[in-house]
Short mmCIF file of C-alpha atoms and ligand atoms in Angstrom, two decimals:
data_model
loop_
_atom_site.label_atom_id
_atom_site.label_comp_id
_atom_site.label_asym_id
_atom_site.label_seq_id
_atom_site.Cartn_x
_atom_site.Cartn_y
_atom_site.Cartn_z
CA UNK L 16 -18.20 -32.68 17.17
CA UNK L 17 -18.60 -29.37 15.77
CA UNK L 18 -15.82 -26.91 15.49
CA UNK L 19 -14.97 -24.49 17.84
CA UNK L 20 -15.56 -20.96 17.06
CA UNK L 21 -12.66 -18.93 18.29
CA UNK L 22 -13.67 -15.19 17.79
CA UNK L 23 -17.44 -15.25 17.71
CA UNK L 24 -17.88 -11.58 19.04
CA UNK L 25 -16.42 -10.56 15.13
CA UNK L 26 -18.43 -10.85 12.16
CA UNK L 27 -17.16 -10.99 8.93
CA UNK L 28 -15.26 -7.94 7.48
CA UNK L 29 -16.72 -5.62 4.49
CA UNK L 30 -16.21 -2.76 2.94
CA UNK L 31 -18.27 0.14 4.11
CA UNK L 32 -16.42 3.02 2.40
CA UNK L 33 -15.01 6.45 4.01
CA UNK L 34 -18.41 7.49 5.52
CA UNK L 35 -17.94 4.17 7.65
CA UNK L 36 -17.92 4.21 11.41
CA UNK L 37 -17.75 1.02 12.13
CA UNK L 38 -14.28 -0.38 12.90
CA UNK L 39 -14.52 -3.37 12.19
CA UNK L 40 -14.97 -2.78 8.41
CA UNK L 41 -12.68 -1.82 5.35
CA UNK L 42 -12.95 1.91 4.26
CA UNK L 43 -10.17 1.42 1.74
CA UNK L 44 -9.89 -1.89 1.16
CA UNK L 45 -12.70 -3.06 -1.95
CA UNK L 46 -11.14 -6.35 -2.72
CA UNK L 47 -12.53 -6.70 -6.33
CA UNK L 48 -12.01 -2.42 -7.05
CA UNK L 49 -10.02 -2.75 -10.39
CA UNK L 50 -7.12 0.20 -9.88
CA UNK L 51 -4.59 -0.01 -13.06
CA UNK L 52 -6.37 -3.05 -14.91
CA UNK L 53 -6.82 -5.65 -11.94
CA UNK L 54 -8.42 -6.09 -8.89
CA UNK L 55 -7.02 -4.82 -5.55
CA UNK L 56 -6.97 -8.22 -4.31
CA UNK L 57 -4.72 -9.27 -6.92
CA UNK L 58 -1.52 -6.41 -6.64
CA UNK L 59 -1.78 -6.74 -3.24
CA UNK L 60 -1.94 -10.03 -2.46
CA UNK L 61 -2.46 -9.96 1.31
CA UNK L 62 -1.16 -12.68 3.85
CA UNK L 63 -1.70 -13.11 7.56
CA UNK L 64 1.76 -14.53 9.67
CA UNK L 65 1.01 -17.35 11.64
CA UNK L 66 3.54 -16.95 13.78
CA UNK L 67 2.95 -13.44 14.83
CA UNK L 68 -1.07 -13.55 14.95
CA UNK L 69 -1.32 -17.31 16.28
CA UNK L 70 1.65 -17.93 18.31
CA UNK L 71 3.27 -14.58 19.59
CA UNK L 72 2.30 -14.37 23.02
CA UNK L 73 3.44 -10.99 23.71
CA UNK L 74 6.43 -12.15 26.23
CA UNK L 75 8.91 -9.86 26.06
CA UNK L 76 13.09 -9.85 27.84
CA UNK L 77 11.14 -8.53 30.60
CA UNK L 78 7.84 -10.38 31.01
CA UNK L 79 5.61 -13.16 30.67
CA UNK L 80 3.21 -14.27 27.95
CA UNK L 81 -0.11 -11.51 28.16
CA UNK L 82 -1.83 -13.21 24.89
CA UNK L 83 -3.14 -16.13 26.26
CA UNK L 84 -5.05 -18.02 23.29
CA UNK L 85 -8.04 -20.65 23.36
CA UNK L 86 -6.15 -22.57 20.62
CA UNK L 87 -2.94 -23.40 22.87
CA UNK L 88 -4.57 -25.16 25.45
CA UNK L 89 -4.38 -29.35 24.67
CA UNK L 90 -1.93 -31.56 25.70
CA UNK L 91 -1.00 -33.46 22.81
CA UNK L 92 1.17 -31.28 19.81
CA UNK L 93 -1.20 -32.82 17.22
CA UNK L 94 -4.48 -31.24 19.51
CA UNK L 95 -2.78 -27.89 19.78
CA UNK L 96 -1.93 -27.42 16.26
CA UNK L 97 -5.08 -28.51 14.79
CA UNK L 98 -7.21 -26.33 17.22
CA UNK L 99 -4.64 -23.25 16.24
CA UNK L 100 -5.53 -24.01 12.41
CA UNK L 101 -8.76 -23.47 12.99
CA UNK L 102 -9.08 -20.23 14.52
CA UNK L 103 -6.23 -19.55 12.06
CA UNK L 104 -8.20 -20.05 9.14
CA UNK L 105 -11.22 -18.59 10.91
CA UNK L 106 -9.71 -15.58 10.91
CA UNK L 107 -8.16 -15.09 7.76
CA UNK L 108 -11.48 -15.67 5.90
CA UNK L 109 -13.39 -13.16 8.44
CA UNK L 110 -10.63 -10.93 7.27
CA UNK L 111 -10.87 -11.44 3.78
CA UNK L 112 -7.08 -12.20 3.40
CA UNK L 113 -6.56 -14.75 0.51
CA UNK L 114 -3.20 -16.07 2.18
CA UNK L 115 -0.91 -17.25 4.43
CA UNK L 116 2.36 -17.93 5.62
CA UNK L 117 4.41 -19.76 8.18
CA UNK L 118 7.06 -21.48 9.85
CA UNK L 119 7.00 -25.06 10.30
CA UNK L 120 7.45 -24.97 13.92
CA UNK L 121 4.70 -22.31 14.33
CA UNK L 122 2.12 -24.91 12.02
CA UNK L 123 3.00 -27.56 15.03
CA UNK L 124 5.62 -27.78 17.44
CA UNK L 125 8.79 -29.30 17.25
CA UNK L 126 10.80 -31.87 19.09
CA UNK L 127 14.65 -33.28 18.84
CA UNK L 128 13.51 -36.18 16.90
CA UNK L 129 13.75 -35.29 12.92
CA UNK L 130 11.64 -38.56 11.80
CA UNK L 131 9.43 -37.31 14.51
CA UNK L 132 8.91 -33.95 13.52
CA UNK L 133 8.80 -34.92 9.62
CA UNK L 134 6.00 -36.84 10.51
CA UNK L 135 4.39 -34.13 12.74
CA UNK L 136 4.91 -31.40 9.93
CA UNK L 137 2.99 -34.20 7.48
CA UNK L 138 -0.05 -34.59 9.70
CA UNK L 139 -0.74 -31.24 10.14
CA UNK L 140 -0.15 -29.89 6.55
CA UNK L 141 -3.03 -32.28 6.05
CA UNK L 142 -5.31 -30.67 7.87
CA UNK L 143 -4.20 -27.56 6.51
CA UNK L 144 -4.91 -28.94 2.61
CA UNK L 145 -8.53 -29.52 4.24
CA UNK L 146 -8.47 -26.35 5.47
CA UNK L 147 -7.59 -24.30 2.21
CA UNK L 148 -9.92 -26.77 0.28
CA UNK L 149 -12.89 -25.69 2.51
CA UNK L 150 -12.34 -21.66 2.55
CA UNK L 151 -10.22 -20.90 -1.08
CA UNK L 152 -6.85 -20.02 1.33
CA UNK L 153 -3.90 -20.84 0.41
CA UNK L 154 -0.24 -20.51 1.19
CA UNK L 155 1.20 -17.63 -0.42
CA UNK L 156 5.24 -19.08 1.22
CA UNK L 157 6.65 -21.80 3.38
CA UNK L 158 9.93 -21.38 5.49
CA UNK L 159 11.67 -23.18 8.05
CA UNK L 160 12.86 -21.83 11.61
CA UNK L 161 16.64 -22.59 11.72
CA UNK L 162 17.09 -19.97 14.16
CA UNK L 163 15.22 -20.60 17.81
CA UNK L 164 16.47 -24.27 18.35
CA UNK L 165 19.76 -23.80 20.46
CA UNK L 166 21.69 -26.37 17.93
CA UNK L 167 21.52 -23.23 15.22
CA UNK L 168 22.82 -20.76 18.21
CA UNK L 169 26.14 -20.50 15.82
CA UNK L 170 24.06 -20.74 12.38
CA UNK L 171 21.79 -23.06 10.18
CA UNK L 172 23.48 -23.40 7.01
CA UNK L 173 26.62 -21.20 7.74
CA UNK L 174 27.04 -23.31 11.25
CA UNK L 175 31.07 -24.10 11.55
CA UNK L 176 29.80 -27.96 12.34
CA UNK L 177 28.34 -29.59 9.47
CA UNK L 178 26.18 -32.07 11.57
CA UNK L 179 24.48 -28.66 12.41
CA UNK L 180 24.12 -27.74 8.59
CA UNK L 181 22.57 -31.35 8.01
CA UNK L 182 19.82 -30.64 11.00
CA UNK L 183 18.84 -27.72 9.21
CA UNK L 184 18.74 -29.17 6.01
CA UNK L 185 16.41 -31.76 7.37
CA UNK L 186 14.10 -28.59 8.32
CA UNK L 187 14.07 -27.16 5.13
CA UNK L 188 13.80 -30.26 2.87
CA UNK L 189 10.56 -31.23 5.26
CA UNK L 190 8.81 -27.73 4.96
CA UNK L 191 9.56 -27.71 0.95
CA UNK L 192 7.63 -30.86 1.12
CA UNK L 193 4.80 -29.33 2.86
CA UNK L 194 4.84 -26.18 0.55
CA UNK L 195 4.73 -28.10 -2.27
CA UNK L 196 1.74 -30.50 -0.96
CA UNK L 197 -0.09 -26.79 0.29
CA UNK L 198 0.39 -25.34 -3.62
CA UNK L 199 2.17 -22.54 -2.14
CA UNK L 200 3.46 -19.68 -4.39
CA UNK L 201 6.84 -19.01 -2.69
CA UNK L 202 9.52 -20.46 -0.39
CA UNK L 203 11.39 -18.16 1.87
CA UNK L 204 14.68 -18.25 3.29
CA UNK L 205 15.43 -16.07 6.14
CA UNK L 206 18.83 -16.61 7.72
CA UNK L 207 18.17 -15.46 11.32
CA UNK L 208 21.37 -16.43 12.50
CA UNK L 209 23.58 -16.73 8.83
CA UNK L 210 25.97 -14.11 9.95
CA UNK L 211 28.25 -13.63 12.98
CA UNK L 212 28.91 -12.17 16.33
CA UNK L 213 32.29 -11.64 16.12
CA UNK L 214 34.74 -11.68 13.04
CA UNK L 215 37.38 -12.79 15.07
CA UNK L 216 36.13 -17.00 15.25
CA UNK L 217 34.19 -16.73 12.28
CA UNK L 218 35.51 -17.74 8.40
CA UNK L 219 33.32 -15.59 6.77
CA UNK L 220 34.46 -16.54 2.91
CA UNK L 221 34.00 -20.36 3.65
CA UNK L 222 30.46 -19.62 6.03
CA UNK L 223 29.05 -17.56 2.97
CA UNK L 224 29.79 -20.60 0.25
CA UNK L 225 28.26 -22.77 2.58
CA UNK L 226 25.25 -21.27 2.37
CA UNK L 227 25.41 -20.86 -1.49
CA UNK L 228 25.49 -24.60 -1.01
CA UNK L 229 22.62 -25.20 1.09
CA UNK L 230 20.50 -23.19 -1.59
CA UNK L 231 21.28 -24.91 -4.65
CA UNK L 232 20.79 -27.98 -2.76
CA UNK L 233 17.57 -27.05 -1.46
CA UNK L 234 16.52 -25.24 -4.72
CA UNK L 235 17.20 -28.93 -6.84
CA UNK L 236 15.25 -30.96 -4.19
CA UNK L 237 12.45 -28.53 -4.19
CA UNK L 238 12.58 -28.36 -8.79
CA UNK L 239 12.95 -31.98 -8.79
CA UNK L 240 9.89 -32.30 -6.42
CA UNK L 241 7.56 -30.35 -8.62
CA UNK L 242 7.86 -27.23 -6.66
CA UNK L 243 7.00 -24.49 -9.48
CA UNK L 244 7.10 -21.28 -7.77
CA UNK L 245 9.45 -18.88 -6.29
CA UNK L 246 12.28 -18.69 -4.10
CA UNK L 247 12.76 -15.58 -1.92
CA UNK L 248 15.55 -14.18 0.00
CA UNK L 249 14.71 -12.09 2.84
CA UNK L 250 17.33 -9.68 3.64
CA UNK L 251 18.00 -8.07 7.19
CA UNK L 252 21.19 -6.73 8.87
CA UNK L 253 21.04 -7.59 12.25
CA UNK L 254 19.21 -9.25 14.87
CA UNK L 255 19.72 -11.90 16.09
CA UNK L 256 23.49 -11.57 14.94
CA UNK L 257 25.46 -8.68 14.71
CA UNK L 258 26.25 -8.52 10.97
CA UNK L 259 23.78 -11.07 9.30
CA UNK L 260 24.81 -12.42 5.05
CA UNK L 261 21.47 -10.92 3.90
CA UNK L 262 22.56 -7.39 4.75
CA UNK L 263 20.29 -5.70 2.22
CA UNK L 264 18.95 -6.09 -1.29
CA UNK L 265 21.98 -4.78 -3.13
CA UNK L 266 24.20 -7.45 -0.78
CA UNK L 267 21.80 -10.16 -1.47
CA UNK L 268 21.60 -9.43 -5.10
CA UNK L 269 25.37 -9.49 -5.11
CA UNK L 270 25.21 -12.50 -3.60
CA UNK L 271 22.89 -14.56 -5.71
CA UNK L 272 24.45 -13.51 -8.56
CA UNK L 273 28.02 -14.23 -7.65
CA UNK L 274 26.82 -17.99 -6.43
CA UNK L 275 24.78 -18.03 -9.93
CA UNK L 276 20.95 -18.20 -8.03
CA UNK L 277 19.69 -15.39 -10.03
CA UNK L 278 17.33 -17.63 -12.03
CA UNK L 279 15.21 -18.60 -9.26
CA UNK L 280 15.57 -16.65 -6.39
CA UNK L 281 13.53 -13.48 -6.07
CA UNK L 282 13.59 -10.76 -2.76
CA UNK L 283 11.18 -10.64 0.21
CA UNK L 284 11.44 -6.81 1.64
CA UNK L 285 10.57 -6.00 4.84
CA UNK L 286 9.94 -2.50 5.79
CA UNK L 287 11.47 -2.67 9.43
CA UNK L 288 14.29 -4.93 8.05
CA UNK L 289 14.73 -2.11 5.39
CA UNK L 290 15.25 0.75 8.04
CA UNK L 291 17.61 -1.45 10.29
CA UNK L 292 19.88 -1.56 7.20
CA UNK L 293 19.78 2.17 7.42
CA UNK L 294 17.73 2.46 3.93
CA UNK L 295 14.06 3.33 3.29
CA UNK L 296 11.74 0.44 2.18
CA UNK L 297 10.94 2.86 -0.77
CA UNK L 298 15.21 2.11 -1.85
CA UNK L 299 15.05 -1.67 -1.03
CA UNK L 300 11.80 -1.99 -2.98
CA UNK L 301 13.35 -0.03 -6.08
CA UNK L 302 16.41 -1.82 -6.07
CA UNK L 303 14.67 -4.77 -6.37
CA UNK L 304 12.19 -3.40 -9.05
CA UNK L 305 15.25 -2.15 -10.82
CA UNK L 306 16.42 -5.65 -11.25
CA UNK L 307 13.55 -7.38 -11.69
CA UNK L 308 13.95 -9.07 -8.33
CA UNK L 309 11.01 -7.86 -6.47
CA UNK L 310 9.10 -10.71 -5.33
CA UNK L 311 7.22 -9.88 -2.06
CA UNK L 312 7.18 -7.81 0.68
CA UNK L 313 6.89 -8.88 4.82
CA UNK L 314 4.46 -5.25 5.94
CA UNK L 315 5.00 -3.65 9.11
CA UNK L 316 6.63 -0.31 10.22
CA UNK L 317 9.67 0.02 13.24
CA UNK L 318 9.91 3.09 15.75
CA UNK L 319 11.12 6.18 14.53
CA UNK L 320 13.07 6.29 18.08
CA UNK L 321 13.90 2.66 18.50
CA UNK L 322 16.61 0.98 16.97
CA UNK L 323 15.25 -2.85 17.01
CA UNK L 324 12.57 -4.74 15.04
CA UNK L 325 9.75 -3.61 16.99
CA UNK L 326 7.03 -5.13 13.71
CA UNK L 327 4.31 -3.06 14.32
CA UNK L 328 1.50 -2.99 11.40
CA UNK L 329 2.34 -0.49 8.81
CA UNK L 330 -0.12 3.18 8.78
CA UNK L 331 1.95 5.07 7.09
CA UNK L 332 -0.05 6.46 4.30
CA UNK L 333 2.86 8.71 2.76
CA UNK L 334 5.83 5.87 2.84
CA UNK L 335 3.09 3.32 1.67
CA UNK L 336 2.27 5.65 -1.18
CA UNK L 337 5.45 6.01 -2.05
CA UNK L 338 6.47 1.86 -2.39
CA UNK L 339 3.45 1.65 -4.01
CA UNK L 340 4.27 3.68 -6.96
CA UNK L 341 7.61 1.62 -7.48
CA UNK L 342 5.24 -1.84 -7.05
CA UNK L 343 2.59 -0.52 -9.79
CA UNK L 344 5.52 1.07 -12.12
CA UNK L 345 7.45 -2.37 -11.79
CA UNK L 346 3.78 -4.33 -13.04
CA UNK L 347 3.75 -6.06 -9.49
CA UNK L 348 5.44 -8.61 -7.50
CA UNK L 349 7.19 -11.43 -8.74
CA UNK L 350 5.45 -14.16 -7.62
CA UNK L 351 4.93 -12.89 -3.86
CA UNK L 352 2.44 -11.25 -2.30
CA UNK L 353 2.01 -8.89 1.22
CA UNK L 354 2.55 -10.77 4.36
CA UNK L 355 1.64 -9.15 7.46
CA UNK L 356 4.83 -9.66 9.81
CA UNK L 357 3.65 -7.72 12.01
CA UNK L 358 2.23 -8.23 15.95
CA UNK L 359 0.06 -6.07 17.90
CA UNK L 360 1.61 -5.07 20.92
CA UNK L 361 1.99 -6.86 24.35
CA UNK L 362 -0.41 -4.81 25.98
CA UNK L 363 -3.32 -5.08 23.11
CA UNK L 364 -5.44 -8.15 24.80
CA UNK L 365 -8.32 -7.99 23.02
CA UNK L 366 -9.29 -10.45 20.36
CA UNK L 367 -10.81 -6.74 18.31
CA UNK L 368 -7.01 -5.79 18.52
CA UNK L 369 -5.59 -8.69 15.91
CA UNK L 370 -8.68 -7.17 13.47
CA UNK L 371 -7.99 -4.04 13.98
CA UNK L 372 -4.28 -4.08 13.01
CA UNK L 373 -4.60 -5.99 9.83
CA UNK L 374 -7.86 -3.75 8.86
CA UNK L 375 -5.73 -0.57 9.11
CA UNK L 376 -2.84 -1.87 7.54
CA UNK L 377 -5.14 -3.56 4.88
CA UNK L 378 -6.86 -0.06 4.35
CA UNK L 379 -3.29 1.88 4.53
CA UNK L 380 -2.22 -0.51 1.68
CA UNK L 381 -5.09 -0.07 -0.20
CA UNK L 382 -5.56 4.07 -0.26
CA UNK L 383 -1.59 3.87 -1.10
CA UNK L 384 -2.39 1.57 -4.03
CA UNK L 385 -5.19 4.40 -5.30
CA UNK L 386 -3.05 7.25 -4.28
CA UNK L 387 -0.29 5.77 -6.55
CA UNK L 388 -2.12 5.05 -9.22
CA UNK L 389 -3.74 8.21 -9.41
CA UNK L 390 -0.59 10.26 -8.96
CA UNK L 391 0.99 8.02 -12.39
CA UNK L 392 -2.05 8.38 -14.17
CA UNK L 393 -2.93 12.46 -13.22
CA UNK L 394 0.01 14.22 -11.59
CA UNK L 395 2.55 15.21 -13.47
CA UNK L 396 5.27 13.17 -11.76
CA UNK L 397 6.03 10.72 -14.48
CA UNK L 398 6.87 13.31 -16.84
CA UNK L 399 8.74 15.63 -14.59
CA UNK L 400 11.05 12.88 -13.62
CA UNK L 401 11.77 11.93 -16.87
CA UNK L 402 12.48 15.65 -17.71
CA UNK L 403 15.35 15.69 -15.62
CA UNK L 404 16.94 13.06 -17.96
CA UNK L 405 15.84 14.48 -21.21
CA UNK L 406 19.68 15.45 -22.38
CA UNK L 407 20.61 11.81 -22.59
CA UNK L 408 17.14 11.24 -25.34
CA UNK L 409 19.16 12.59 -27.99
CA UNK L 410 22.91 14.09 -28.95
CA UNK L 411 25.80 13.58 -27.21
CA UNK L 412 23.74 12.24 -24.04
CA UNK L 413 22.21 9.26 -25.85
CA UNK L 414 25.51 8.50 -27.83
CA UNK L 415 27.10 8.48 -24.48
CA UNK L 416 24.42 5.96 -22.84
CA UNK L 417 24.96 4.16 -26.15
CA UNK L 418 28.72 3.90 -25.27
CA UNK L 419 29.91 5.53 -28.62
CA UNK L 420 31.88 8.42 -26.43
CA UNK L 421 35.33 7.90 -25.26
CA UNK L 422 36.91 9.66 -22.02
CA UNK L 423 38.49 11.80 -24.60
CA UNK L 424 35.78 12.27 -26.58
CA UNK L 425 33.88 13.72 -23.54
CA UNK L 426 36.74 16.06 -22.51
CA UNK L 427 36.69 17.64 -25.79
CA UNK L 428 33.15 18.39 -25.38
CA UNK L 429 33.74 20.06 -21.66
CA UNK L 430 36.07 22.13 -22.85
CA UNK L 431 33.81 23.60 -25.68
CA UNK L 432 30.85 23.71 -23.49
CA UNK L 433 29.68 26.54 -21.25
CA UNK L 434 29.01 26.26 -17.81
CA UNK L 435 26.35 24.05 -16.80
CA UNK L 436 23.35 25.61 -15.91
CA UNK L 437 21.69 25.60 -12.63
CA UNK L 438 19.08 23.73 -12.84
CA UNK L 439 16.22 22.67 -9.92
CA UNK L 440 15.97 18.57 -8.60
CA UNK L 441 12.19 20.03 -7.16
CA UNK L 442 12.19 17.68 -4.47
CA UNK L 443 9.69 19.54 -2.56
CA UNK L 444 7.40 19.97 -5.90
CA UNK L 445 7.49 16.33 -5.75
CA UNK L 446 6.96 15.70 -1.83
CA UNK L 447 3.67 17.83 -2.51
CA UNK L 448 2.69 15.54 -5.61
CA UNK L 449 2.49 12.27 -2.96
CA UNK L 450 0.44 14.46 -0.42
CA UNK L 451 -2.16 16.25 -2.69
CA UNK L 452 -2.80 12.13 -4.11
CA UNK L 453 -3.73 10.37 -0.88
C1 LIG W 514 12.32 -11.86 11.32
C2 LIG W 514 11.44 -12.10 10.15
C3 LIG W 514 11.00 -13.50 9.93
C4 LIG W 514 10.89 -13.88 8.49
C5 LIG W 514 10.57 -15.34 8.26
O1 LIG W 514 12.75 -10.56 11.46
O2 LIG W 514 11.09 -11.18 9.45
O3 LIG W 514 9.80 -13.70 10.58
O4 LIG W 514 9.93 -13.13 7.83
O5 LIG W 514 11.45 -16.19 8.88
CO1 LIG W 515 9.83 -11.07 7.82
#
């Protein structure tokens, strides 16, 4: 029986260039264009979410499903998921995108039975191996859902009742597996529910070793099983819980090294995740970069008026710019890629609308990425930056970065000194630098 063809109104996607009108084409986006020594395809890394794009069917608190897909339609699990691999792989090589990533229980679904589901997560990342052996996909991460299943309504790992904790390690130890057999490049832990509602039940000291627990454990299973590639924390504030562990990258960083995980975790941004937190992606992304921690980023953008994760795809040329210059300047991601973890919205019904979305936030990427590079390689924003610093390159600046003044030592040179002079931070010389690039 041949396949089933799933969007057959879309061809497959090229690059066209600016003077294109067609939109279902890249005008930015020239996978193999070398910007700053490699191919597009290679700093960016792109990824579609299966979850989002295969499973999100646009029910909302207030409605029902409006994305009804051809691919959800058999009776049997096995059926279902199969058929969804297939338009999921149909699409990501119509879109050019060289990865992947997903849940378990969006890959197939889930039931109460662990051997069960082991054995359901086994059969389908066969077919998936198939797949990425017939089109050159492959998984960029793995993860496991320990947050929809009511058991983890109080927390996965951080869950006061360990039988809980065991369930989800279960879940994680059976989607390592199937990273590991898929050759992906990371494995992500996002701890929807690692956190609290209220303070006043919860033993937050004892919650937050538990989880340091559940990630050495998982991170020795997944070394001793060959895994080679990276771990990733992804950090959000809130949502589902009030106050979630992973607050931001400074907290997780904290964390990881005060549990001593350092060595093989790495950071998973998230732009929307970013702004909950009250921080720019642009300040998660350079904290990471500033401690070599920044392994991949989730893409999407939230509402400038909304205060919830509202994922919609990123096409925001000037912020993009702007994280792209901290990915180039940091020599890339650390072992991640860009995941779109995103969804079109509730009332977009058309199969065009899933290309659409990850064409303009493929493009937006992409004229970022050449923006950047241009403004490091022809603006003067490298230099001017540095210029602000230039008192600690030599003198009593660089002996004080080298430690060799004391408190006194730097008293006795206030005292002698004049007045500081006024000098300019030129933010807005520097706002104009990003928009005269893109
Ligand atoms: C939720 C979120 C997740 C993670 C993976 O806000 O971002 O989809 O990316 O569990
Ligand atoms: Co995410």
């Amino acid at each position: 029986m041949s396949q089933a063809v799933y969007f057959k109104n879309i061809p497959q996607i090229n690059f066209e260039g600016t003077t294109s009108d067609n939109p279902l084409a890249f005008r930015w986006y020239d996978e193999s264009r070398v910007v700053a020594g490699k191919p597009m395809k290679e700093w960016l890394r792109f990824a579609g979410a299966y979850w989002h794009s295969f499973c999100g069917t646009g029910a909302d608190p207030f409605g029902a499903p409006t994305h009804e897909f051809p691919w959800d339609k058999k009776t049997s699990a096995e059926g279902r998921a199969k058929d969804k691999a297939d338009a999921a792989f149909e699409f990501l090589t119509k879109l050019r995108l060289p990865f992947y990533c997903f849940h378990d229980v969006d890959a197939i679904d889930y039931c109460d039975d662990m051997a069960e589901n082991e054995r359901r997560l086994q059969l389908i990342s066969d077919y998936l191996l198939q797949k990425q052996q017939e089109t050159g996909v492959t998984l960029l991460w793995g993860t496991a859902n320990l947050f929809s299943n009511k058991r983890y309504m109080n927390g996965a790992a951080t869950n006061p009742d360990f039988s809980v904790v065991a369930k989800a390690a279960a879940q994680v130890q059976f989607a390592i597996d199937a990273t590991i057999k898929l050759n992906g490049s990371g494995y992500v832990f996002w701890g929807g529910r690692e956190g609290y509602m209220s303070l006043l039940n919860t033993d937050m000291k004892r919650e937050k070793a538990h989880m340091a627990m559940f990630l050495h454990k998982a991170k020795d299973y997944a070394r001793a099983n060959g895994f080679k590639g990276t771990f990733f924390i992804e950090p959000k504030p809130c949502e589902p819980t009030k106050h979630q562990y992973d607050y931001n990258a400074e907290t997780v960083l904290g964390f990881l090294r005060q549990y001593d995980l350092l060595d093989d975790f790495k950071l998973n941004l998230e732009f929307n995740h970013a702004t909950l937190a009250g921080h720019t992606m642009q300040h998660e992304m350079q904290v990471a970069a500033d401690n070599d921690m920044l392994g991949s980023l989730d893409a999407n953008r939230g509402d400038m008026q909304n205060g919830w994760d509202t994922d919609q795809f990123p096409n925001n040329i000037n912020e993009l710019t702007e994280c792209m210059l901290i990915l180039l300047q940091s020599g890339g991601l650390k072992g991640g890629g860009i995941n779109f973890d995103a969804k079109i919205r509730r009332n977009s019904t058309d199969p065009e609308d899933l290309f659409y979305a990850h064409i303009g936030g493929m493009d937006a990427f992409a004229r970022a990425l050449i923006a950047a590079d241009n403004i490091l390689n022809q603006s003067s924003f490298k230099n001017k930056r540095a210029e602000r610093y230039q008192s600690f390159t030599h003198g009593n600046g660089k002996d004080f970065e080298d430690g060799k003044l004391s408190l006194t030592d730097l008293t006795q040179l206030a005292i002698n000194s004049e007045e500081p002079k006024t000098i300019s931070g030129q933010q807005e010389y520097f706002e104009n630098i990003i928009n005269r690039y893109i």
